[in-house]
Amino acid sequence: LAGFVHSTLFQSIAALLVVVNSLLIGIQLDIDIRRALDGEGELTWAKQSDLIFTLIFAVELMFRLAAERKQYFIGISWRWNWFDLIVVFIGLANLSTQTDLSVNFLRSLRVLRLVKVFRVVRVLRFFRELRMMALSIISCLVSVMWAFTFLALLMFVFAMVVLEGGREYLRMEVVDPDVRAKIDRHFNGTLLTVLSMFQAVSGGINWG
């Protein structure tokens, strides 16, 4: 059993199922938000899809537990294993809230339906290069935060320059009404000016 669980075939099928489930979740949420805006009910096939994939992932989990036993909890991939266990457990608990046998405390788990979205994260487990990329990004977070801090400092400095120029312009004897309106719209205060600087460097100046 251990050989089958760790085989390329088993791993490939598991990875494919995670990818398909992730795509279905995206399609479902895209349609659901539109239906909610139109005052329509939930999709009829959404619960069936959730049921099928939850049961499939539960079976996969049982295979892994049977093959690895205690190593499932303390082995090399114990973090991913615990993550899978929690996701599957909450998924099964959520299914129980949709039956007539639901108990009160399980109904409180209904809010955890969003945990199925975290199944998308499981894609990282099956693709080594993607996992390495994610770990590299995480390890660079400190440097990225300092880079954003430096960028924020630069935007603040330029915001002060723009505010100074805007103030001097508005105190001139002749002021163009259109320019005054633009200053009022984009540079009316320090925070708004910094936001306008951010919009300018990020291509989002059309937000307003």
PDB file of N, CA and C in Angstrom, residues 97-141:
ATOM      1  N   THR A  97     -23.487  19.291   8.413  1.00  0.00           N
ATOM      2  CA  THR A  97     -24.453  20.360   8.671  1.00  0.00           C
ATOM      3  C   THR A  97     -25.514  20.442   7.590  1.00  0.00           C
ATOM      4  N   GLN A  98     -25.310  19.731   6.501  1.00  0.00           N
ATOM      5  CA  GLN A  98     -26.274  19.765   5.400  1.00  0.00           C
ATOM      6  C   GLN A  98     -27.211  18.562   5.430  1.00  0.00           C
ATOM      7  N   THR A  99     -27.119  17.773   6.476  1.00  0.00           N
ATOM      8  CA  THR A  99     -27.976  16.598   6.606  1.00  0.00           C
ATOM      9  C   THR A  99     -28.999  16.818   7.708  1.00  0.00           C
ATOM     10  N   ASP A 100     -29.973  15.934   7.789  1.00  0.00           N
ATOM     11  CA  ASP A 100     -30.997  16.022   8.832  1.00  0.00           C
ATOM     12  C   ASP A 100     -30.471  15.590  10.190  1.00  0.00           C
ATOM     13  N   LEU A 101     -29.273  14.977  10.228  1.00  0.00           N
ATOM     14  CA  LEU A 101     -28.706  14.489  11.468  1.00  0.00           C
ATOM     15  C   LEU A 101     -27.768  15.495  12.119  1.00  0.00           C
ATOM     16  N   SER A 102     -27.826  16.736  11.670  1.00  0.00           N
ATOM     17  CA  SER A 102     -26.917  17.754  12.179  1.00  0.00           C
ATOM     18  C   SER A 102     -27.182  18.004  13.656  1.00  0.00           C
ATOM     19  N   VAL A 103     -26.117  18.259  14.395  1.00  0.00           N
ATOM     20  CA  VAL A 103     -26.236  18.635  15.801  1.00  0.00           C
ATOM     21  C   VAL A 103     -25.899  20.111  15.903  1.00  0.00           C
ATOM     22  N   ASN A 104     -26.281  20.708  17.030  1.00  0.00           N
ATOM     23  CA  ASN A 104     -26.176  22.158  17.153  1.00  0.00           C
ATOM     24  C   ASN A 104     -24.744  22.665  17.035  1.00  0.00           C
ATOM     25  N   PHE A 105     -23.806  21.973  17.669  1.00  0.00           N
ATOM     26  CA  PHE A 105     -22.447  22.509  17.659  1.00  0.00           C
ATOM     27  C   PHE A 105     -21.810  22.397  16.277  1.00  0.00           C
ATOM     28  N   LEU A 106     -22.259  21.439  15.479  1.00  0.00           N
ATOM     29  CA  LEU A 106     -21.734  21.327  14.127  1.00  0.00           C
ATOM     30  C   LEU A 106     -22.308  22.409  13.226  1.00  0.00           C
ATOM     31  N   ARG A 107     -23.515  22.888  13.560  1.00  0.00           N
ATOM     32  CA  ARG A 107     -24.086  23.971  12.771  1.00  0.00           C
ATOM     33  C   ARG A 107     -23.221  25.223  12.883  1.00  0.00           C
ATOM     34  N   SER A 108     -22.518  25.353  14.012  1.00  0.00           N
ATOM     35  CA  SER A 108     -21.652  26.517  14.180  1.00  0.00           C
ATOM     36  C   SER A 108     -20.469  26.478  13.228  1.00  0.00           C
ATOM     37  N   LEU A 109     -20.184  25.308  12.625  1.00  0.00           N
ATOM     38  CA  LEU A 109     -19.080  25.192  11.686  1.00  0.00           C
ATOM     39  C   LEU A 109     -19.471  25.592  10.267  1.00  0.00           C
ATOM     40  N   ARG A 110     -20.733  25.976  10.092  1.00  0.00           N
ATOM     41  CA  ARG A 110     -21.196  26.328   8.743  1.00  0.00           C
ATOM     42  C   ARG A 110     -20.380  27.480   8.170  1.00  0.00           C
ATOM     43  N   VAL A 111     -19.937  28.382   9.052  1.00  0.00           N
ATOM     44  CA  VAL A 111     -19.149  29.518   8.587  1.00  0.00           C
ATOM     45  C   VAL A 111     -17.816  29.077   8.021  1.00  0.00           C
ATOM     46  N   LEU A 112     -17.389  27.844   8.344  1.00  0.00           N
ATOM     47  CA  LEU A 112     -16.094  27.361   7.879  1.00  0.00           C
ATOM     48  C   LEU A 112     -16.171  26.730   6.493  1.00  0.00           C
ATOM     49  N   ARG A 113     -17.272  26.938   5.803  1.00  0.00           N
ATOM     50  CA  ARG A 113     -17.375  26.413   4.437  1.00  0.00           C
ATOM     51  C   ARG A 113     -16.274  26.970   3.540  1.00  0.00           C
ATOM     52  N   LEU A 114     -15.799  28.168   3.876  1.00  0.00           N
ATOM     53  CA  LEU A 114     -14.754  28.779   3.057  1.00  0.00           C
ATOM     54  C   LEU A 114     -13.445  28.019   3.114  1.00  0.00           C
ATOM     55  N   VAL A 115     -13.358  27.023   4.017  1.00  0.00           N
ATOM     56  CA  VAL A 115     -12.102  26.275   4.107  1.00  0.00           C
ATOM     57  C   VAL A 115     -11.811  25.540   2.808  1.00  0.00           C
ATOM     58  N   LYS A 116     -12.849  25.278   2.027  1.00  0.00           N
ATOM     59  CA  LYS A 116     -12.616  24.573   0.760  1.00  0.00           C
ATOM     60  C   LYS A 116     -11.748  25.403  -0.174  1.00  0.00           C
ATOM     61  N   VAL A 117     -11.768  26.719   0.003  1.00  0.00           N
ATOM     62  CA  VAL A 117     -10.918  27.567  -0.826  1.00  0.00           C
ATOM     63  C   VAL A 117      -9.444  27.236  -0.580  1.00  0.00           C
ATOM     64  N   PHE A 118      -9.120  26.832   0.661  1.00  0.00           N
ATOM     65  CA  PHE A 118      -7.734  26.533   0.994  1.00  0.00           C
ATOM     66  C   PHE A 118      -7.252  25.240   0.347  1.00  0.00           C
ATOM     67  N   ARG A 119      -8.160  24.489  -0.273  1.00  0.00           N
ATOM     68  CA  ARG A 119      -7.716  23.317  -1.016  1.00  0.00           C
ATOM     69  C   ARG A 119      -6.810  23.711  -2.172  1.00  0.00           C
ATOM     70  N   VAL A 120      -6.990  24.934  -2.644  1.00  0.00           N
ATOM     71  CA  VAL A 120      -6.146  25.419  -3.737  1.00  0.00           C
ATOM     72  C   VAL A 120      -4.683  25.397  -3.319  1.00  0.00           C
ATOM     73  N   VAL A 121      -4.424  25.663  -2.026  1.00  0.00           N
ATOM     74  CA  VAL A 121      -3.050  25.698  -1.526  1.00  0.00           C
ATOM     75  C   VAL A 121      -2.387  24.334  -1.672  1.00  0.00           C
ATOM     76  N   ARG A 122      -3.187  23.277  -1.687  1.00  0.00           N
ATOM     77  CA  ARG A 122      -2.624  21.932  -1.777  1.00  0.00           C
ATOM     78  C   ARG A 122      -1.915  21.688  -3.105  1.00  0.00           C
ATOM     79  N   VAL A 123      -2.175  22.555  -4.080  1.00  0.00           N
ATOM     80  CA  VAL A 123      -1.484  22.425  -5.362  1.00  0.00           C
ATOM     81  C   VAL A 123       0.030  22.510  -5.146  1.00  0.00           C
ATOM     82  N   LEU A 124       0.447  23.322  -4.185  1.00  0.00           N
ATOM     83  CA  LEU A 124       1.879  23.497  -3.922  1.00  0.00           C
ATOM     84  C   LEU A 124       2.545  22.196  -3.515  1.00  0.00           C
ATOM     85  N   ARG A 125       1.773  21.322  -2.901  1.00  0.00           N
ATOM     86  CA  ARG A 125       2.358  20.085  -2.398  1.00  0.00           C
ATOM     87  C   ARG A 125       2.833  19.177  -3.522  1.00  0.00           C
ATOM     88  N   PHE A 126       2.163  19.213  -4.650  1.00  0.00           N
ATOM     89  CA  PHE A 126       2.413  18.237  -5.701  1.00  0.00           C
ATOM     90  C   PHE A 126       3.349  18.760  -6.802  1.00  0.00           C
ATOM     91  N   PHE A 127       3.718  20.039  -6.738  1.00  0.00           N
ATOM     92  CA  PHE A 127       4.602  20.599  -7.755  1.00  0.00           C
ATOM     93  C   PHE A 127       5.816  21.208  -7.069  1.00  0.00           C
ATOM     94  N   ARG A 128       6.953  20.528  -7.197  1.00  0.00           N
ATOM     95  CA  ARG A 128       8.155  20.919  -6.469  1.00  0.00           C
ATOM     96  C   ARG A 128       8.606  22.332  -6.833  1.00  0.00           C
ATOM     97  N   GLU A 129       8.626  22.651  -8.133  1.00  0.00           N
ATOM     98  CA  GLU A 129       9.087  23.963  -8.554  1.00  0.00           C
ATOM     99  C   GLU A 129       8.182  25.071  -8.020  1.00  0.00           C
ATOM    100  N   LEU A 130       6.866  24.827  -8.047  1.00  0.00           N
ATOM    101  CA  LEU A 130       5.927  25.813  -7.533  1.00  0.00           C
ATOM    102  C   LEU A 130       6.104  25.996  -6.033  1.00  0.00           C
ATOM    103  N   ARG A 131       6.343  24.884  -5.328  1.00  0.00           N
ATOM    104  CA  ARG A 131       6.560  24.946  -3.890  1.00  0.00           C
ATOM    105  C   ARG A 131       7.840  25.719  -3.564  1.00  0.00           C
ATOM    106  N   MET A 132       8.895  25.475  -4.334  1.00  0.00           N
ATOM    107  CA  MET A 132      10.150  26.190  -4.115  1.00  0.00           C
ATOM    108  C   MET A 132       9.982  27.685  -4.363  1.00  0.00           C
ATOM    109  N   MET A 133       9.192  28.030  -5.375  1.00  0.00           N
ATOM    110  CA  MET A 133       8.942  29.437  -5.658  1.00  0.00           C
ATOM    111  C   MET A 133       8.205  30.098  -4.499  1.00  0.00           C
ATOM    112  N   ALA A 134       7.200  29.402  -3.958  1.00  0.00           N
ATOM    113  CA  ALA A 134       6.442  29.956  -2.835  1.00  0.00           C
ATOM    114  C   ALA A 134       7.337  30.145  -1.614  1.00  0.00           C
ATOM    115  N   LEU A 135       8.185  29.144  -1.324  1.00  0.00           N
ATOM    116  CA  LEU A 135       9.091  29.247  -0.182  1.00  0.00           C
ATOM    117  C   LEU A 135      10.111  30.365  -0.380  1.00  0.00           C
ATOM    118  N   SER A 136      10.548  30.559  -1.616  1.00  0.00           N
ATOM    119  CA  SER A 136      11.491  31.642  -1.897  1.00  0.00           C
ATOM    120  C   SER A 136      10.850  32.996  -1.643  1.00  0.00           C
ATOM    121  N   ILE A 137       9.592  33.135  -2.070  1.00  0.00           N
ATOM    122  CA  ILE A 137       8.891  34.400  -1.848  1.00  0.00           C
ATOM    123  C   ILE A 137       8.709  34.659  -0.361  1.00  0.00           C
ATOM    124  N   ILE A 138       8.348  33.614   0.381  1.00  0.00           N
ATOM    125  CA  ILE A 138       8.152  33.761   1.826  1.00  0.00           C
ATOM    126  C   ILE A 138       9.450  34.180   2.508  1.00  0.00           C
ATOM    127  N   SER A 139      10.572  33.567   2.097  1.00  0.00           N
ATOM    128  CA  SER A 139      11.854  33.887   2.713  1.00  0.00           C
ATOM    129  C   SER A 139      12.315  35.302   2.382  1.00  0.00           C
ATOM    130  N   CYS A 140      11.743  35.889   1.325  1.00  0.00           N
ATOM    131  CA  CYS A 140      12.128  37.247   0.912  1.00  0.00           C
ATOM    132  C   CYS A 140      11.171  38.311   1.432  1.00  0.00           C
ATOM    133  N   LEU A 141      10.212  37.913   2.275  1.00  0.00           N
ATOM    134  CA  LEU A 141       9.203  38.865   2.721  1.00  0.00           C
ATOM    135  C   LEU A 141       9.808  40.044   3.476  1.00  0.00           C
TER     136      LEU A 141
END
